[in-house]
Amino acid sequence: MELLKDGIDAYGIDISQCMLDELRAKAKAMGLEPKVSLGDMRNFKLKDKFALIIVPFRSFLYNLTTEDQLKTLKNFRRHLQKGGRLILNFFYPDIERMMSFGKESEDLIVTDKGEYGLREKSYFIDEINQIIETLAVVYKEGDVFWKGTYRYALIYKREFELLLRLAGFKKWEVYGGFDYRPLTSYKQEMVWIAENV
Ligand SMILES: C[S@@+](CC[C@H](N)C(=O)[O-])C[C@H]1O[C@@H](n2cnc3c(N)ncnc32)[C@H](O)[C@@H]1O
């Protein structure tokens, strides 16, 4: 939505029809017409090649297996123009949080500002294959607004570098936040910029 508001020619895909309907309804209320379609990041096929592909809000982590992670990265590369960029972000696996998974102390409020609040609790589904499940409760003005679970893969920096390499990327940078600060701690968000040279 922010891209459309700024007049940027953007195309969006999501695997969930509900999410697309929500976006269309919000856009309509603002007089905007989004170009979106139902698709899976692992295998969507579009005729266009793009100058930029962004994968916001840690969505890449929904690829739970190495096979799916590679499929997705290869598919993104197929849809990038020469010199085009892929930008995505996800958290560095936090050793301290992982140690407290499943304990009461892990029930932490991630956001509690403004109208909405978010409370999350995570536990391991499969420690060997680095898969966690997160129970999230979204509050609206103090009342439960949405409750659900989602599964994430944990991905380390060196692991993602190997994935990029295997998917055919030859040039990338990683930062420890959205302001280009260096990645120095496992408490930081990894922000990746890979170029299709
Ligand atoms: C954290 S939400 C981000 C929502 C929205 N795209 C945005 O930017 O505001 C993650 C989204 O990823 C979608 N998703 C999960 N697995 C996917 C897949 N394999 N391909 C495409 N979208 C997927 C979910 O349906 C969900 O809407």
mmCIF file of C-alpha atoms and ligand atoms in Angstrom:
data_model
loop_
_atom_site.group_PDB
_atom_site.id
_atom_site.type_symbol
_atom_site.label_atom_id
_atom_site.label_comp_id
_atom_site.label_asym_id
_atom_site.label_seq_id
_atom_site.Cartn_x
_atom_site.Cartn_y
_atom_site.Cartn_z
ATOM 1 C CA MET A 1 0.000 0.000 0.000
ATOM 2 C CA GLU A 2 2.808 2.411 0.897
ATOM 3 C CA LEU A 3 4.381 1.737 -2.520
ATOM 4 C CA LEU A 4 1.120 2.504 -4.317
ATOM 5 C CA LYS A 5 0.646 5.672 -2.272
ATOM 6 C CA ASP A 6 4.075 6.772 -3.485
ATOM 7 C CA GLY A 7 3.043 6.106 -7.094
ATOM 8 C CA ILE A 8 5.418 3.145 -7.514
ATOM 9 C CA ASP A 9 4.472 0.575 -10.164
ATOM 10 C CA ALA A 10 4.306 -2.525 -7.958
ATOM 11 C CA TYR A 11 3.018 -6.063 -8.360
ATOM 12 C CA GLY A 12 2.197 -8.214 -5.329
ATOM 13 C CA ILE A 13 1.659 -11.899 -4.722
ATOM 14 C CA ASP A 14 0.396 -13.739 -1.663
ATOM 15 C CA ILE A 15 -0.601 -17.356 -1.068
ATOM 16 C CA SER A 16 -3.650 -16.264 0.945
ATOM 17 C CA GLN A 17 -6.829 -15.058 -0.778
ATOM 18 C CA CYS A 18 -7.933 -13.411 2.509
ATOM 19 C CA MET A 19 -4.807 -11.279 2.597
ATOM 20 C CA LEU A 20 -5.346 -10.188 -1.011
ATOM 21 C CA ASP A 21 -9.001 -9.341 -0.312
ATOM 22 C CA GLU A 22 -7.931 -7.292 2.705
ATOM 23 C CA LEU A 23 -5.397 -5.397 0.603
ATOM 24 C CA ARG A 24 -7.920 -4.742 -2.180
ATOM 25 C CA ALA A 25 -10.492 -3.443 0.329
ATOM 26 C CA LYS A 26 -7.977 -1.106 1.987
ATOM 27 C CA ALA A 27 -6.696 0.118 -1.363
ATOM 28 C CA LYS A 28 -10.223 0.746 -2.666
ATOM 29 C CA ALA A 29 -11.012 2.886 0.368
ATOM 30 C CA MET A 30 -8.032 5.036 -0.592
ATOM 31 C CA GLY A 31 -8.921 5.153 -4.290
ATOM 32 C CA LEU A 32 -5.974 2.930 -5.257
ATOM 33 C CA GLU A 33 -5.946 -0.102 -7.559
ATOM 34 C CA PRO A 34 -3.323 -2.681 -6.618
ATOM 35 C CA LYS A 35 -1.936 -5.183 -9.125
ATOM 36 C CA VAL A 36 -1.923 -8.441 -7.167
ATOM 37 C CA SER A 37 -2.501 -12.132 -7.711
ATOM 38 C CA LEU A 38 -2.720 -15.341 -5.774
ATOM 39 C CA GLY A 39 0.641 -17.065 -5.940
ATOM 40 C CA ASP A 40 3.218 -19.080 -4.097
ATOM 41 C CA MET A 41 6.688 -17.565 -3.785
ATOM 42 C CA ARG A 42 8.178 -20.987 -4.572
ATOM 43 C CA ASN A 43 6.634 -21.311 -8.018
ATOM 44 C CA PHE A 44 4.730 -18.200 -9.169
ATOM 45 C CA LYS A 45 5.231 -17.380 -12.853
ATOM 46 C CA LEU A 46 4.897 -13.859 -14.220
ATOM 47 C CA LYS A 47 5.813 -12.616 -17.685
ATOM 48 C CA ASP A 48 7.522 -9.507 -16.332
ATOM 49 C CA LYS A 49 11.011 -9.242 -14.933
ATOM 50 C CA PHE A 50 11.433 -6.770 -12.100
ATOM 51 C CA ALA A 51 14.040 -4.223 -11.039
ATOM 52 C CA LEU A 52 13.291 -4.984 -7.394
ATOM 53 C CA ILE A 53 11.685 -7.818 -5.457
ATOM 54 C CA ILE A 54 10.971 -7.242 -1.769
ATOM 55 C CA VAL A 55 9.960 -9.923 0.722
ATOM 56 C CA PRO A 56 8.878 -7.984 3.814
ATOM 57 C CA PHE A 57 7.988 -9.004 7.349
ATOM 58 C CA ARG A 58 10.224 -12.083 7.460
ATOM 59 C CA SER A 59 7.953 -13.910 5.008
ATOM 60 C CA PHE A 60 10.883 -15.843 3.540
ATOM 61 C CA LEU A 61 10.993 -17.867 6.779
ATOM 62 C CA TYR A 62 7.714 -19.567 5.839
ATOM 63 C CA ASN A 63 9.866 -21.709 3.564
ATOM 64 C CA LEU A 64 10.492 -24.445 6.102
ATOM 65 C CA THR A 65 12.772 -26.740 4.114
ATOM 66 C CA THR A 66 16.047 -26.122 2.324
ATOM 67 C CA GLU A 67 14.360 -27.331 -0.853
ATOM 68 C CA ASP A 68 11.615 -24.698 -0.591
ATOM 69 C CA GLN A 69 14.132 -21.988 0.331
ATOM 70 C CA LEU A 70 16.170 -22.757 -2.786
ATOM 71 C CA LYS A 71 13.099 -23.033 -5.027
ATOM 72 C CA THR A 72 11.977 -19.598 -3.843
ATOM 73 C CA LEU A 73 15.359 -17.916 -4.300
ATOM 74 C CA LYS A 74 15.760 -19.418 -7.788
ATOM 75 C CA ASN A 75 12.244 -18.285 -8.682
ATOM 76 C CA PHE A 76 12.995 -14.754 -7.478
ATOM 77 C CA ARG A 77 16.179 -14.706 -9.564
ATOM 78 C CA ARG A 78 14.230 -15.819 -12.655
ATOM 79 C CA HIS A 79 11.934 -12.807 -12.138
ATOM 80 C CA LEU A 80 14.728 -10.236 -11.727
ATOM 81 C CA GLN A 81 16.063 -8.053 -14.512
ATOM 82 C CA LYS A 82 19.809 -8.014 -15.032
ATOM 83 C CA GLY A 83 21.118 -5.761 -12.255
ATOM 84 C CA GLY A 84 17.801 -6.149 -10.397
ATOM 85 C CA ARG A 85 17.773 -6.517 -6.637
ATOM 86 C CA LEU A 86 16.180 -8.809 -4.108
ATOM 87 C CA ILE A 87 15.659 -7.315 -0.654
ATOM 88 C CA LEU A 88 14.453 -9.353 2.276
ATOM 89 C CA ASN A 89 14.652 -9.321 6.043
ATOM 90 C CA PHE A 90 14.429 -11.841 8.838
ATOM 91 C CA PHE A 91 15.736 -12.111 12.374
ATOM 92 C CA TYR A 92 19.050 -13.656 13.320
ATOM 93 C CA PRO A 93 18.304 -16.773 15.467
ATOM 94 C CA ASP A 94 18.470 -15.343 18.995
ATOM 95 C CA ILE A 95 20.349 -17.741 21.268
ATOM 96 C CA GLU A 96 18.838 -16.264 24.453
ATOM 97 C CA ARG A 97 15.263 -16.448 23.178
ATOM 98 C CA MET A 98 15.790 -19.983 21.960
ATOM 99 C CA MET A 99 17.002 -21.027 25.429
ATOM 100 C CA SER A 100 13.760 -19.763 26.987
ATOM 101 C CA PHE A 101 11.385 -21.213 24.367
ATOM 102 C CA GLY A 102 8.453 -22.966 26.023
ATOM 103 C CA LYS A 103 9.067 -21.326 29.411
ATOM 104 C CA GLU A 104 6.670 -18.800 30.903
ATOM 105 C CA SER A 105 9.324 -16.082 30.805
ATOM 106 C CA GLU A 106 9.310 -16.229 26.999
ATOM 107 C CA ASP A 107 5.820 -14.735 26.817
ATOM 108 C CA LEU A 108 6.904 -11.333 25.688
ATOM 109 C CA ILE A 109 5.129 -8.341 24.330
ATOM 110 C CA VAL A 110 6.696 -7.441 21.023
ATOM 111 C CA THR A 111 4.577 -4.427 20.275
ATOM 112 C CA ASP A 112 2.258 -2.519 22.500
ATOM 113 C CA LYS A 113 1.945 0.835 20.863
ATOM 114 C CA GLY A 114 -1.084 2.640 19.557
ATOM 115 C CA GLU A 115 -4.258 0.794 18.692
ATOM 116 C CA TYR A 116 -2.721 -2.690 18.302
ATOM 117 C CA GLY A 117 -0.620 -4.853 20.616
ATOM 118 C CA LEU A 118 1.124 -8.130 19.811
ATOM 119 C CA ARG A 119 2.060 -10.916 22.214
ATOM 120 C CA GLU A 120 4.087 -13.862 20.960
ATOM 121 C CA LYS A 121 5.234 -17.159 22.385
ATOM 122 C CA SER A 122 7.474 -19.559 20.487
ATOM 123 C CA TYR A 123 8.545 -23.165 20.856
ATOM 124 C CA PHE A 124 10.548 -25.638 18.845
ATOM 125 C CA ILE A 125 8.667 -28.001 16.551
ATOM 126 C CA ASP A 126 11.899 -29.527 15.298
ATOM 127 C CA GLU A 127 15.191 -28.448 16.844
ATOM 128 C CA ILE A 128 17.299 -30.523 14.455
ATOM 129 C CA ASN A 129 15.744 -28.958 11.371
ATOM 130 C CA GLN A 130 15.511 -25.474 12.930
ATOM 131 C CA ILE A 131 11.723 -25.098 12.817
ATOM 132 C CA ILE A 132 9.797 -23.124 15.411
ATOM 133 C CA GLU A 133 6.131 -22.410 15.954
ATOM 134 C CA THR A 134 4.924 -19.074 17.208
ATOM 135 C CA LEU A 135 1.619 -18.447 18.887
ATOM 136 C CA ALA A 136 0.622 -14.859 18.273
ATOM 137 C CA VAL A 137 -2.185 -12.865 19.834
ATOM 138 C CA VAL A 138 -3.033 -9.477 18.390
ATOM 139 C CA TYR A 139 -4.918 -7.097 20.648
ATOM 140 C CA LYS A 140 -7.006 -4.182 19.479
ATOM 141 C CA GLU A 141 -7.617 -1.580 22.162
ATOM 142 C CA GLY A 142 -6.995 -4.248 24.816
ATOM 143 C CA ASP A 143 -9.297 -6.971 23.382
ATOM 144 C CA VAL A 144 -8.163 -10.075 21.501
ATOM 145 C CA PHE A 145 -8.457 -9.230 17.786
ATOM 146 C CA TRP A 146 -6.723 -12.246 16.203
ATOM 147 C CA LYS A 147 -5.075 -15.381 17.482
ATOM 148 C CA GLY A 148 -3.100 -17.873 15.426
ATOM 149 C CA THR A 149 0.060 -19.867 14.963
ATOM 150 C CA TYR A 150 2.674 -19.848 12.260
ATOM 151 C CA ARG A 151 5.823 -21.836 11.635
ATOM 152 C CA TYR A 152 9.180 -20.349 10.824
ATOM 153 C CA ALA A 153 12.508 -21.787 9.766
ATOM 154 C CA LEU A 154 15.495 -20.388 11.637
ATOM 155 C CA ILE A 155 18.218 -19.359 9.172
ATOM 156 C CA TYR A 156 21.758 -18.315 10.089
ATOM 157 C CA LYS A 157 23.845 -15.776 8.171
ATOM 158 C CA ARG A 158 26.322 -18.262 6.722
ATOM 159 C CA GLU A 159 23.506 -20.637 5.819
ATOM 160 C CA PHE A 160 21.686 -17.931 3.865
ATOM 161 C CA GLU A 161 24.901 -17.005 2.064
ATOM 162 C CA LEU A 162 25.179 -20.602 0.890
ATOM 163 C CA LEU A 163 21.542 -20.567 -0.226
ATOM 164 C CA LEU A 164 22.099 -17.371 -2.218
ATOM 165 C CA ARG A 165 25.194 -18.890 -3.822
ATOM 166 C CA LEU A 166 23.358 -22.111 -4.722
ATOM 167 C CA ALA A 167 20.490 -20.103 -6.206
ATOM 168 C CA GLY A 168 22.979 -18.403 -8.537
ATOM 169 C CA PHE A 169 23.426 -15.036 -6.822
ATOM 170 C CA LYS A 170 26.992 -13.727 -6.945
ATOM 171 C CA LYS A 171 26.742 -10.414 -5.175
ATOM 172 C CA TRP A 172 25.024 -9.464 -1.918
ATOM 173 C CA GLU A 173 25.266 -7.411 1.250
ATOM 174 C CA VAL A 174 23.777 -8.009 4.663
ATOM 175 C CA TYR A 175 23.039 -5.369 7.293
ATOM 176 C CA GLY A 176 21.977 -5.494 10.931
ATOM 177 C CA GLY A 177 18.898 -3.304 10.516
ATOM 178 C CA PHE A 178 16.985 -1.140 8.064
ATOM 179 C CA ASP A 179 19.418 1.766 8.418
ATOM 180 C CA TYR A 180 22.459 -0.001 6.875
ATOM 181 C CA ARG A 181 24.130 -0.556 10.262
ATOM 182 C CA PRO A 182 26.622 -3.466 10.380
ATOM 183 C CA LEU A 183 25.432 -6.888 11.501
ATOM 184 C CA THR A 184 27.278 -7.508 14.770
ATOM 185 C CA SER A 185 24.785 -9.172 17.123
ATOM 186 C CA TYR A 186 22.324 -12.066 17.159
ATOM 187 C CA LYS A 187 19.718 -9.617 18.457
ATOM 188 C CA GLN A 188 19.581 -7.805 15.129
ATOM 189 C CA GLU A 189 17.341 -8.099 12.110
ATOM 190 C CA MET A 190 19.235 -9.268 9.027
ATOM 191 C CA VAL A 191 18.481 -7.140 5.981
ATOM 192 C CA TRP A 192 19.739 -8.745 2.779
ATOM 193 C CA ILE A 193 20.279 -7.023 -0.562
ATOM 194 C CA ALA A 194 21.214 -9.448 -3.355
ATOM 195 C CA GLU A 195 21.911 -8.314 -6.893
ATOM 196 C CA ASN A 196 21.299 -10.301 -10.056
ATOM 197 C CA VAL A 197 24.592 -9.355 -11.761
HETATM 198 C C1 LIG B 1 3.936 -11.383 7.669
HETATM 199 S S1 LIG B 1 2.718 -11.535 6.424
HETATM 200 C C2 LIG B 1 3.037 -10.156 5.359
HETATM 201 C C3 LIG B 1 1.739 -9.669 4.762
HETATM 202 C C4 LIG B 1 1.820 -8.754 3.547
HETATM 203 N N1 LIG B 1 2.476 -9.408 2.418
HETATM 204 C C5 LIG B 1 2.475 -7.447 3.834
HETATM 205 O O1 LIG B 1 3.554 -7.178 3.324
HETATM 206 O O2 LIG B 1 1.881 -6.666 4.608
HETATM 207 C C6 LIG B 1 3.341 -12.897 5.529
HETATM 208 C C7 LIG B 1 2.511 -13.251 4.315
HETATM 209 O O3 LIG B 1 3.184 -14.296 3.612
HETATM 210 C C8 LIG B 1 2.197 -15.088 2.994
HETATM 211 N N2 LIG B 1 2.806 -16.361 2.599
HETATM 212 C C9 LIG B 1 3.141 -17.419 3.371
HETATM 213 N N3 LIG B 1 3.684 -18.415 2.630
HETATM 214 C C10 LIG B 1 3.713 -17.961 1.344
HETATM 215 C C11 LIG B 1 4.154 -18.515 0.115
HETATM 216 N N4 LIG B 1 4.705 -19.727 0.032
HETATM 217 N N5 LIG B 1 4.038 -17.750 -1.009
HETATM 218 C C12 LIG B 1 3.490 -16.508 -0.946
HETATM 219 N N6 LIG B 1 3.056 -15.936 0.182
HETATM 220 C C13 LIG B 1 3.166 -16.658 1.319
HETATM 221 C C14 LIG B 1 1.086 -15.184 4.037
HETATM 222 O O4 LIG B 1 -0.144 -15.510 3.461
HETATM 223 C C15 LIG B 1 1.111 -13.781 4.647
HETATM 224 O O5 LIG B 1 0.168 -12.935 4.056
#
